[in-house]
PDB file of C-alpha atoms in Angstrom:
ATOM      1  CA  MET A   1       0.184   0.104   0.032  1.00 83.00           C
ATOM      2  CA  LEU A   2       3.113   2.369   0.870  1.00 85.00           C
ATOM      3  CA  PHE A   3       4.457   1.528  -2.605  1.00 83.00           C
ATOM      4  CA  LEU A   4       1.291   2.264  -4.488  1.00 83.00           C
ATOM      5  CA  GLY A   5       0.529   5.319  -2.420  1.00 87.00           C
ATOM      6  CA  LEU A   6       4.009   6.730  -3.112  1.00 88.00           C
ATOM      7  CA  THR A   7       3.892   5.948  -6.768  1.00 87.00           C
ATOM      8  CA  LEU A   8       0.590   7.691  -7.217  1.00 88.00           C
ATOM      9  CA  LEU A   9       1.942  10.728  -5.288  1.00 90.00           C
ATOM     10  CA  SER A  10       5.242  10.743  -7.243  1.00 91.00           C
ATOM     11  CA  ALA A  11       3.777  10.434 -10.892  1.00 91.00           C
ATOM     12  CA  PRO A  12       2.502  13.930 -11.330  1.00 92.00           C
ATOM     13  CA  ILE A  13       5.490  15.454  -9.647  1.00 93.00           C
ATOM     14  CA  GLN A  14       7.773  13.599 -12.090  1.00 93.00           C
ATOM     15  CA  TRP A  15       5.393  14.214 -14.952  1.00 93.00           C
ATOM     16  CA  LEU A  16       5.623  17.987 -14.292  1.00 94.00           C
ATOM     17  CA  ALA A  17       9.331  17.958 -13.898  1.00 93.00           C
ATOM     18  CA  ILE A  18       9.749  16.442 -17.518  1.00 93.00           C
ATOM     19  CA  LYS A  19       7.079  18.836 -18.800  1.00 93.00           C
ATOM     20  CA  LEU A  20       8.821  21.919 -17.503  1.00 93.00           C
ATOM     21  CA  ARG A  21      12.290  20.389 -18.204  1.00 90.00           C
ATOM     22  CA  LEU A  22      13.411  20.695 -14.522  1.00 93.00           C
ATOM     23  CA  PRO A  23      16.515  19.128 -13.293  1.00 90.00           C
ATOM     24  CA  LEU A  24      14.306  17.272 -10.833  1.00 92.00           C
ATOM     25  CA  GLN A  25      13.349  15.062 -13.790  1.00 93.00           C
ATOM     26  CA  ARG A  26      16.763  13.259 -13.399  1.00 91.00           C
ATOM     27  CA  THR A  27      17.097  13.289  -9.723  1.00 93.00           C
ATOM     28  CA  TYR A  28      13.483  12.493  -8.472  1.00 93.00           C
ATOM     29  CA  PRO A  29      13.601   8.883  -9.844  1.00 94.00           C
ATOM     30  CA  HIS A  30      16.807   8.213  -8.162  1.00 94.00           C
ATOM     31  CA  ALA A  31      15.496   9.241  -4.828  1.00 94.00           C
ATOM     32  CA  TYR A  32      12.227   7.342  -5.342  1.00 93.00           C
ATOM     33  CA  HIS A  33      13.957   4.200  -6.101  1.00 94.00           C
ATOM     34  CA  ARG A  34      16.414   4.611  -3.266  1.00 94.00           C
ATOM     35  CA  PHE A  35      13.246   4.848  -0.820  1.00 92.00           C
ATOM     36  CA  LEU A  36      11.753   1.628  -2.733  1.00 89.00           C
ATOM     37  CA  CYS A  37      14.890  -0.310  -2.076  1.00 91.00           C
ATOM     38  CA  ARG A  38      14.659   0.405   1.677  1.00 90.00           C
ATOM     39  CA  LEU A  39      10.977  -0.392   1.755  1.00 87.00           C
ATOM     40  CA  PHE A  40      11.517  -3.793  -0.072  1.00 86.00           C
ATOM     41  CA  GLY A  41      14.718  -4.589   1.880  1.00 87.00           C
ATOM     42  CA  ILE A  42      17.158  -4.408  -0.932  1.00 90.00           C
ATOM     43  CA  LYS A  43      20.819  -3.739   0.199  1.00 91.00           C
ATOM     44  CA  ILE A  44      22.858  -2.537  -2.770  1.00 94.00           C
ATOM     45  CA  HIS A  45      26.788  -3.155  -2.308  1.00 93.00           C
ATOM     46  CA  VAL A  46      28.634  -1.126  -4.881  1.00 94.00           C
ATOM     47  CA  ARG A  47      32.228  -1.837  -6.257  1.00 93.00           C
ATOM     48  CA  GLY A  48      34.152   0.475  -8.727  1.00 94.00           C
ATOM     49  CA  GLU A  49      33.091   4.133  -9.649  1.00 94.00           C
ATOM     50  CA  PRO A  50      30.390   4.969 -12.211  1.00 95.00           C
ATOM     51  CA  VAL A  51      31.347   7.610 -14.957  1.00 93.00           C
ATOM     52  CA  ARG A  52      30.004  10.962 -14.032  1.00 91.00           C
ATOM     53  CA  GLY A  53      29.962  14.527 -15.380  1.00 88.00           C
ATOM     54  CA  GLN A  54      29.355  13.322 -19.099  1.00 88.00           C
ATOM     55  CA  GLY A  55      27.024  11.043 -21.262  1.00 89.00           C
ATOM     56  CA  VAL A  56      27.632   7.689 -20.546  1.00 92.00           C
ATOM     57  CA  LEU A  57      25.970   4.233 -21.870  1.00 91.00           C
ATOM     58  CA  ILE A  58      25.872   1.593 -19.268  1.00 94.00           C
ATOM     59  CA  VAL A  59      25.588  -1.796 -20.365  1.00 94.00           C
ATOM     60  CA  ALA A  60      24.524  -4.587 -17.847  1.00 95.00           C
ATOM     61  CA  ASN A  61      23.398  -8.033 -17.538  1.00 93.00           C
ATOM     62  CA  HIS A  62      19.619  -8.436 -16.892  1.00 91.00           C
ATOM     63  CA  THR A  63      18.049 -10.840 -14.518  1.00 88.00           C
ATOM     64  CA  SER A  64      14.866  -9.303 -13.104  1.00 85.00           C
ATOM     65  CA  TYR A  65      12.710  -6.133 -12.861  1.00 83.00           C
ATOM     66  CA  PHE A  66      14.786  -5.721  -9.512  1.00 86.00           C
ATOM     67  CA  ASP A  67      17.574  -4.389 -11.981  1.00 92.00           C
ATOM     68  CA  ILE A  68      15.548  -1.381 -12.479  1.00 90.00           C
ATOM     69  CA  LEU A  69      15.283  -0.418  -8.661  1.00 90.00           C
ATOM     70  CA  VAL A  70      18.869  -1.349  -8.244  1.00 94.00           C
ATOM     71  CA  MET A  71      20.271   0.542 -11.062  1.00 96.00           C
ATOM     72  CA  SER A  72      18.075   3.735 -10.305  1.00 95.00           C
ATOM     73  CA  ALA A  73      18.793   3.617  -6.647  1.00 95.00           C
ATOM     74  CA  THR A  74      22.577   3.532  -7.390  1.00 95.00           C
ATOM     75  CA  LEU A  75      22.917   6.779  -9.524  1.00 95.00           C
ATOM     76  CA  PRO A  76      20.270   8.934 -11.761  1.00 95.00           C
ATOM     77  CA  VAL A  77      19.720   6.959 -15.026  1.00 95.00           C
ATOM     78  CA  SER A  78      17.146   6.219 -17.679  1.00 94.00           C
ATOM     79  CA  PHE A  79      16.589   3.052 -19.474  1.00 93.00           C
ATOM     80  CA  VAL A  80      16.689   1.639 -22.984  1.00 90.00           C
ATOM     81  CA  ALA A  81      13.454  -0.694 -23.051  1.00 85.00           C
ATOM     82  CA  LYS A  82      11.927  -2.868 -25.555  1.00 81.00           C
ATOM     83  CA  SER A  83       8.717  -1.058 -26.998  1.00 81.00           C
ATOM     84  CA  GLU A  84       6.146  -3.562 -25.322  1.00 81.00           C
ATOM     85  CA  VAL A  85       7.284  -2.282 -21.950  1.00 83.00           C
ATOM     86  CA  SER A  86       5.498   0.974 -22.475  1.00 81.00           C
ATOM     87  CA  SER A  87       2.110  -0.795 -22.582  1.00 80.00           C
ATOM     88  CA  TRP A  88       2.503  -2.698 -19.483  1.00 78.00           C
ATOM     89  CA  PRO A  89       0.250  -1.722 -16.405  1.00 73.00           C
ATOM     90  CA  LEU A  90       1.995   0.517 -14.051  1.00 74.00           C
ATOM     91  CA  PHE A  91       5.602  -0.497 -15.087  1.00 75.00           C
ATOM     92  CA  GLY A  92       4.863   1.090 -18.370  1.00 82.00           C
ATOM     93  CA  LEU A  93       3.886   4.326 -16.836  1.00 83.00           C
ATOM     94  CA  MET A  94       6.984   4.180 -14.566  1.00 86.00           C
ATOM     95  CA  SER A  95       9.348   3.729 -17.463  1.00 88.00           C
ATOM     96  CA  LYS A  96       8.037   6.706 -19.369  1.00 90.00           C
ATOM     97  CA  LEU A  97       8.326   8.715 -16.096  1.00 90.00           C
ATOM     98  CA  GLN A  98      11.846   7.373 -16.079  1.00 91.00           C
ATOM     99  CA  ARG A  99      12.428   8.972 -19.370  1.00 92.00           C
ATOM    100  CA  SER A 100      13.218   5.788 -21.067  1.00 91.00           C
ATOM    101  CA  VAL A 101      13.957   5.187 -24.567  1.00 89.00           C
ATOM    102  CA  PHE A 102      11.504   2.526 -26.266  1.00 88.00           C
ATOM    103  CA  VAL A 103      12.942   0.351 -28.879  1.00 83.00           C
ATOM    104  CA  ASP A 104      11.045  -1.717 -31.497  1.00 77.00           C
ATOM    105  CA  ARG A 105      13.510  -4.116 -32.529  1.00 69.00           C
ATOM    106  CA  SER A 106      11.288  -5.998 -34.932  1.00 70.00           C
ATOM    107  CA  LYS A 107      11.333  -2.881 -37.442  1.00 69.00           C
ATOM    108  CA  ARG A 108      14.798  -1.917 -38.989  1.00 69.00           C
ATOM    109  CA  ALA A 109      13.650   1.770 -39.481  1.00 70.00           C
ATOM    110  CA  GLU A 110      12.419   2.116 -35.920  1.00 70.00           C
ATOM    111  CA  ALA A 111      15.592   0.527 -34.433  1.00 69.00           C
ATOM    112  CA  VAL A 112      17.780   2.973 -36.591  1.00 72.00           C
ATOM    113  CA  LYS A 113      15.394   5.907 -35.195  1.00 77.00           C
ATOM    114  CA  SER A 114      15.854   4.750 -31.552  1.00 77.00           C
ATOM    115  CA  ALA A 115      19.524   4.558 -31.880  1.00 77.00           C
ATOM    116  CA  GLU A 116      19.548   8.005 -33.040  1.00 80.00           C
ATOM    117  CA  GLN A 117      17.515   8.932 -30.161  1.00 84.00           C
ATOM    118  CA  ILE A 118      19.847   7.313 -27.768  1.00 85.00           C
ATOM    119  CA  ARG A 119      22.749   8.984 -29.444  1.00 83.00           C
ATOM    120  CA  GLN A 120      21.391  12.270 -28.791  1.00 85.00           C
ATOM    121  CA  ARG A 121      20.417  11.815 -25.323  1.00 89.00           C
ATOM    122  CA  LEU A 122      24.069  10.674 -24.703  1.00 87.00           C
ATOM    123  CA  LYS A 123      25.425  13.712 -26.132  1.00 84.00           C
ATOM    124  CA  ASP A 124      22.993  15.550 -24.039  1.00 87.00           C
ATOM    125  CA  GLY A 125      24.711  14.306 -20.965  1.00 89.00           C
ATOM    126  CA  ASP A 126      22.452  11.565 -19.938  1.00 92.00           C
ATOM    127  CA  THR A 127      23.292   8.156 -18.435  1.00 94.00           C
ATOM    128  CA  LEU A 128      21.464   5.510 -19.979  1.00 94.00           C
ATOM    129  CA  VAL A 129      21.254   1.652 -19.210  1.00 94.00           C
ATOM    130  CA  LEU A 130      21.023  -0.699 -21.840  1.00 92.00           C
ATOM    131  CA  PHE A 131      20.570  -4.543 -21.331  1.00 92.00           C
ATOM    132  CA  PRO A 132      22.180  -5.859 -24.464  1.00 89.00           C
ATOM    133  CA  GLU A 133      20.993  -9.533 -23.728  1.00 86.00           C
ATOM    134  CA  GLY A 134      17.664  -8.501 -25.000  1.00 82.00           C
ATOM    135  CA  THR A 135      15.991 -10.587 -22.177  1.00 82.00           C
ATOM    136  CA  THR A 136      16.303 -11.557 -18.595  1.00 82.00           C
ATOM    137  CA  SER A 137      18.315 -14.840 -17.380  1.00 84.00           C
ATOM    138  CA  ASP A 138      18.201 -17.076 -14.351  1.00 79.00           C
ATOM    139  CA  GLY A 139      20.701 -14.957 -12.519  1.00 80.00           C
ATOM    140  CA  ASN A 140      23.284 -17.701 -12.899  1.00 84.00           C
ATOM    141  CA  HIS A 141      24.915 -16.787 -15.985  1.00 86.00           C
ATOM    142  CA  VAL A 142      25.219 -14.056 -18.641  1.00 90.00           C
ATOM    143  CA  LEU A 143      23.584 -14.500 -21.881  1.00 89.00           C
ATOM    144  CA  PRO A 144      25.223 -13.443 -25.315  1.00 91.00           C
ATOM    145  CA  PHE A 145      25.126  -9.784 -25.948  1.00 90.00           C
ATOM    146  CA  LYS A 146      23.338  -8.180 -28.987  1.00 85.00           C
ATOM    147  CA  SER A 147      25.515  -5.499 -30.492  1.00 80.00           C
ATOM    148  CA  ALA A 148      22.841  -3.509 -32.481  1.00 74.00           C
ATOM    149  CA  LEU A 149      21.940  -0.568 -30.083  1.00 69.00           C
ATOM    150  CA  MET A 150      25.436  -0.092 -29.103  1.00 73.00           C
ATOM    151  CA  GLY A 151      26.065   1.339 -32.661  1.00 66.00           C
ATOM    152  CA  SER A 152      24.808   4.695 -30.952  1.00 63.00           C
ATOM    153  CA  VAL A 153      28.083   5.110 -29.478  1.00 63.00           C
ATOM    154  CA  GLU A 154      30.119   5.011 -32.823  1.00 59.00           C
ATOM    155  CA  SER A 155      29.152   8.737 -33.376  1.00 55.00           C
ATOM    156  CA  ASP A 156      31.779  11.031 -31.876  1.00 53.00           C
ATOM    157  CA  ILE A 157      30.932  14.253 -29.946  1.00 49.00           C
ATOM    158  CA  GLY A 158      32.921  17.259 -30.370  1.00 47.00           C
ATOM    159  CA  ARG A 159      34.586  18.911 -27.617  1.00 49.00           C
ATOM    160  CA  ASP A 160      36.841  21.903 -28.079  1.00 47.00           C
ATOM    161  CA  GLY A 161      37.715  20.831 -31.594  1.00 46.00           C
ATOM    162  CA  HIS A 162      38.688  17.197 -30.447  1.00 53.00           C
ATOM    163  CA  VAL A 163      36.853  14.105 -31.467  1.00 55.00           C
ATOM    164  CA  GLU A 164      35.551  12.123 -28.435  1.00 65.00           C
ATOM    165  CA  TYR A 165      33.478   9.032 -28.222  1.00 74.00           C
ATOM    166  CA  VAL A 166      31.014   8.328 -25.579  1.00 81.00           C
ATOM    167  CA  PRO A 167      32.135   6.079 -23.102  1.00 88.00           C
ATOM    168  CA  VAL A 168      30.448   2.680 -22.625  1.00 91.00           C
ATOM    169  CA  GLN A 169      30.701   1.277 -18.864  1.00 95.00           C
ATOM    170  CA  PRO A 170      30.021  -2.380 -18.276  1.00 96.00           C
ATOM    171  CA  VAL A 171      28.106  -3.092 -14.989  1.00 97.00           C
ATOM    172  CA  SER A 172      27.754  -6.477 -13.467  1.00 96.00           C
ATOM    173  CA  ILE A 173      24.507  -6.828 -11.241  1.00 95.00           C
ATOM    174  CA  SER A 174      24.609  -9.932  -8.968  1.00 93.00           C
ATOM    175  CA  TYR A 175      22.009 -11.306  -6.658  1.00 90.00           C
ATOM    176  CA  VAL A 176      24.224 -12.798  -3.915  1.00 89.00           C
ATOM    177  CA  GLY A 177      22.273 -13.120  -0.566  1.00 86.00           C
ATOM    178  CA  TYR A 178      19.218 -12.952   1.334  1.00 82.00           C
ATOM    179  CA  TYR A 179      18.599 -12.698   5.312  1.00 76.00           C
ATOM    180  CA  GLY A 180      22.400 -11.991   5.201  1.00 76.00           C
ATOM    181  CA  ILE A 181      23.235 -15.627   3.966  1.00 78.00           C
ATOM    182  CA  PRO A 182      24.713 -16.731   0.382  1.00 81.00           C
ATOM    183  CA  LEU A 183      21.971 -16.994  -2.213  1.00 78.00           C
ATOM    184  CA  GLY A 184      22.360 -20.416  -3.854  1.00 77.00           C
ATOM    185  CA  ARG A 185      21.608 -21.463  -7.408  1.00 76.00           C
ATOM    186  CA  GLU A 186      18.448 -23.138  -6.443  1.00 74.00           C
ATOM    187  CA  ASN A 187      17.111 -19.871  -4.721  1.00 74.00           C
ATOM    188  CA  ARG A 188      18.082 -17.430  -7.106  1.00 75.00           C
ATOM    189  CA  PRO A 189      14.684 -17.917  -9.201  1.00 73.00           C
ATOM    190  CA  PHE A 190      12.884 -16.397  -6.372  1.00 72.00           C
ATOM    191  CA  PHE A 191      14.153 -13.046  -7.459  1.00 76.00           C
ATOM    192  CA  ALA A 192      14.991 -13.754 -11.325  1.00 75.00           C
ATOM    193  CA  TRP A 193      12.189 -13.203 -13.634  1.00 74.00           C
ATOM    194  CA  TYR A 194      12.534 -15.094 -16.886  1.00 73.00           C
ATOM    195  CA  GLY A 195      10.844 -17.464 -19.317  1.00 72.00           C
ATOM    196  CA  ASP A 196       7.161 -17.684 -19.035  1.00 71.00           C
ATOM    197  CA  MET A 197       6.974 -16.713 -15.251  1.00 72.00           C
ATOM    198  CA  GLU A 198       3.737 -14.666 -14.225  1.00 72.00           C
ATOM    199  CA  LEU A 199       4.901 -11.013 -13.280  1.00 71.00           C
ATOM    200  CA  VAL A 200       2.311 -10.134 -10.814  1.00 71.00           C
ATOM    201  CA  GLU A 201       2.855 -13.620  -8.978  1.00 72.00           C
ATOM    202  CA  HIS A 202       6.701 -13.538  -9.113  1.00 71.00           C
ATOM    203  CA  VAL A 203       6.584  -9.800  -7.680  1.00 73.00           C
ATOM    204  CA  LEU A 204       4.426 -10.830  -4.697  1.00 73.00           C
ATOM    205  CA  GLU A 205       6.397 -13.961  -4.071  1.00 75.00           C
ATOM    206  CA  ALA A 206       9.655 -12.021  -4.281  1.00 72.00           C
ATOM    207  CA  PHE A 207       8.675  -9.435  -1.696  1.00 74.00           C
ATOM    208  CA  LYS A 208       7.573 -12.192   0.633  1.00 71.00           C
ATOM    209  CA  THR A 209      10.930 -14.029   0.483  1.00 70.00           C
ATOM    210  CA  GLY A 210      12.991 -11.762   2.488  1.00 70.00           C
ATOM    211  CA  PRO A 211      15.795  -9.133   2.314  1.00 83.00           C
ATOM    212  CA  LEU A 212      17.965  -9.310  -0.706  1.00 85.00           C
ATOM    213  CA  ASP A 213      21.612  -8.455  -1.130  1.00 90.00           C
ATOM    214  CA  VAL A 214      22.752  -7.204  -4.507  1.00 92.00           C
ATOM    215  CA  VAL A 215      26.358  -6.529  -5.760  1.00 93.00           C
ATOM    216  CA  VAL A 216      26.683  -4.089  -8.427  1.00 95.00           C
ATOM    217  CA  GLU A 217      30.199  -3.551  -9.895  1.00 96.00           C
ATOM    218  CA  PHE A 218      31.176  -0.864 -12.231  1.00 97.00           C
ATOM    219  CA  HIS A 219      33.947  -1.950 -14.482  1.00 96.00           C
ATOM    220  CA  LYS A 220      36.603   0.168 -16.435  1.00 95.00           C
ATOM    221  CA  PRO A 221      34.809   2.155 -19.133  1.00 93.00           C
ATOM    222  CA  LEU A 222      35.213   1.267 -22.817  1.00 89.00           C
ATOM    223  CA  ARG A 223      35.172   3.293 -25.930  1.00 81.00           C
ATOM    224  CA  VAL A 224      34.522   2.559 -29.600  1.00 75.00           C
ATOM    225  CA  SER A 225      37.451   3.366 -31.883  1.00 69.00           C
ATOM    226  CA  PRO A 226      38.610   2.787 -35.459  1.00 63.00           C
ATOM    227  CA  GLU A 227      40.021  -0.373 -34.257  1.00 66.00           C
ATOM    228  CA  CYS A 228      37.101  -1.447 -32.031  1.00 71.00           C
ATOM    229  CA  GLY A 229      33.394  -1.214 -33.365  1.00 74.00           C
ATOM    230  CA  ARG A 230      30.312  -2.012 -31.697  1.00 79.00           C
ATOM    231  CA  LYS A 231      30.534  -5.606 -32.133  1.00 85.00           C
ATOM    232  CA  GLN A 232      34.084  -5.929 -30.596  1.00 87.00           C
ATOM    233  CA  LEU A 233      32.768  -3.410 -27.777  1.00 87.00           C
ATOM    234  CA  ALA A 234      29.860  -5.774 -26.958  1.00 88.00           C
ATOM    235  CA  ALA A 235      32.067  -8.710 -26.776  1.00 91.00           C
ATOM    236  CA  GLN A 236      34.407  -6.923 -24.466  1.00 92.00           C
ATOM    237  CA  ALA A 237      31.621  -5.726 -22.348  1.00 92.00           C
ATOM    238  CA  GLU A 238      30.052  -9.418 -22.179  1.00 94.00           C
ATOM    239  CA  SER A 239      33.190 -10.788 -21.129  1.00 94.00           C
ATOM    240  CA  THR A 240      33.805  -8.302 -18.476  1.00 95.00           C
ATOM    241  CA  ILE A 241      30.474  -8.535 -17.001  1.00 95.00           C
ATOM    242  CA  ARG A 242      30.420 -12.409 -16.988  1.00 94.00           C
ATOM    243  CA  GLU A 243      33.784 -12.366 -15.167  1.00 94.00           C
ATOM    244  CA  GLY A 244      32.306  -9.691 -12.494  1.00 94.00           C
ATOM    245  CA  GLN A 245      29.274 -11.885 -11.985  1.00 92.00           C
ATOM    246  CA  ILE A 246      31.022 -15.120 -11.353  1.00 91.00           C
ATOM    247  CA  LYS A 247      33.177 -13.430  -8.804  1.00 92.00           C
ATOM    248  CA  ALA A 248      30.297 -11.916  -7.080  1.00 91.00           C
ATOM    249  CA  LEU A 249      28.412 -15.156  -7.087  1.00 88.00           C
ATOM    250  CA  ARG A 250      31.404 -16.942  -5.770  1.00 87.00           C
ATOM    251  CA  GLY A 251      31.619 -14.550  -3.012  1.00 83.00           C
ATOM    252  CA  GLU A 252      35.071 -13.269  -3.892  1.00 74.00           C
ATOM    253  CA  TRP A 253      34.215  -9.646  -3.068  1.00 61.00           C
ATOM    254  CA  GLY A 254      32.696 -10.491   0.519  1.00 60.00           C
ATOM    255  CA  MET A 255      30.038  -7.831   1.544  1.00 53.00           C
ATOM    256  CA  VAL A 256      31.194  -4.134   1.606  1.00 49.00           C
ATOM    257  CA  GLN A 257      29.072  -1.480   3.296  1.00 50.00           C
ATOM    258  CA  PRO A 258      25.685  -1.189   1.215  1.00 54.00           C
ATOM    259  CA  LEU A 259      24.937   2.068  -0.569  1.00 59.00           C
ATOM    260  CA  VAL A 260      21.389   1.551   0.275  1.00 56.00           C
ATOM    261  CA  GLN A 261      20.548  -0.082   3.587  1.00 56.00           C
ATOM    262  CA  ALA A 262      17.266  -2.017   4.129  1.00 48.00           C
ATOM    263  CA  ALA A 263      14.866  -0.334   6.494  1.00 46.00           C
ATOM    264  CA  GLU A 264      14.870  -1.820   9.939  1.00 40.00           C
TER     265      GLU A 264
END
């Protein structure tokens, strides 16, 4: 009830901020999702440093709708989402208010238009999150990355007469524990949403399961270059994220102080 009440209260505030182009349109979703993580008992453990002060395309592995809460609670971001998400009840509205870029991958012309929109948002200094797997996984491994939308970073941005490319930062998101104990392979589907799982039923079960520990690791940013196009970039990011997830699931990092602490 608190979640629904807060969402209904927040929606017109964010809508107005977007219409008036206020700085609040970027920062309000960040504060909103930080509160939701506390409300739902999600502890975010951050490693590495995100790129700040310029447009950046974050590419991350995709396990669950929890990824949205986690990434937005970690820093102010918008998302690149498939077009059908915009029509989902409640989640579609929240995606629109997050200033998401919706992509129709079934039509080449629409995909090209979306890539141009992504490119412009990056040039404007936005931080966009892209899930190159194109779908969610079971949280135990990383699926192959699709490179199509990463072509948006192949365009340079001019700064003081110099050619500079938008950075691409790989981020691994790993669900590693609940109730403070390691989250094993057999229990990860409680939080991972994939296959033909019913969304509403899964959400209710996930919230009843208990407090969740998530490791978010920001890896060294990459850049496209004449020697490294989008396909090579996607392969590098996939390898880096897979390695980061394996280490997190093995518990090699331990538990650092969480960025977002669950509510008592």
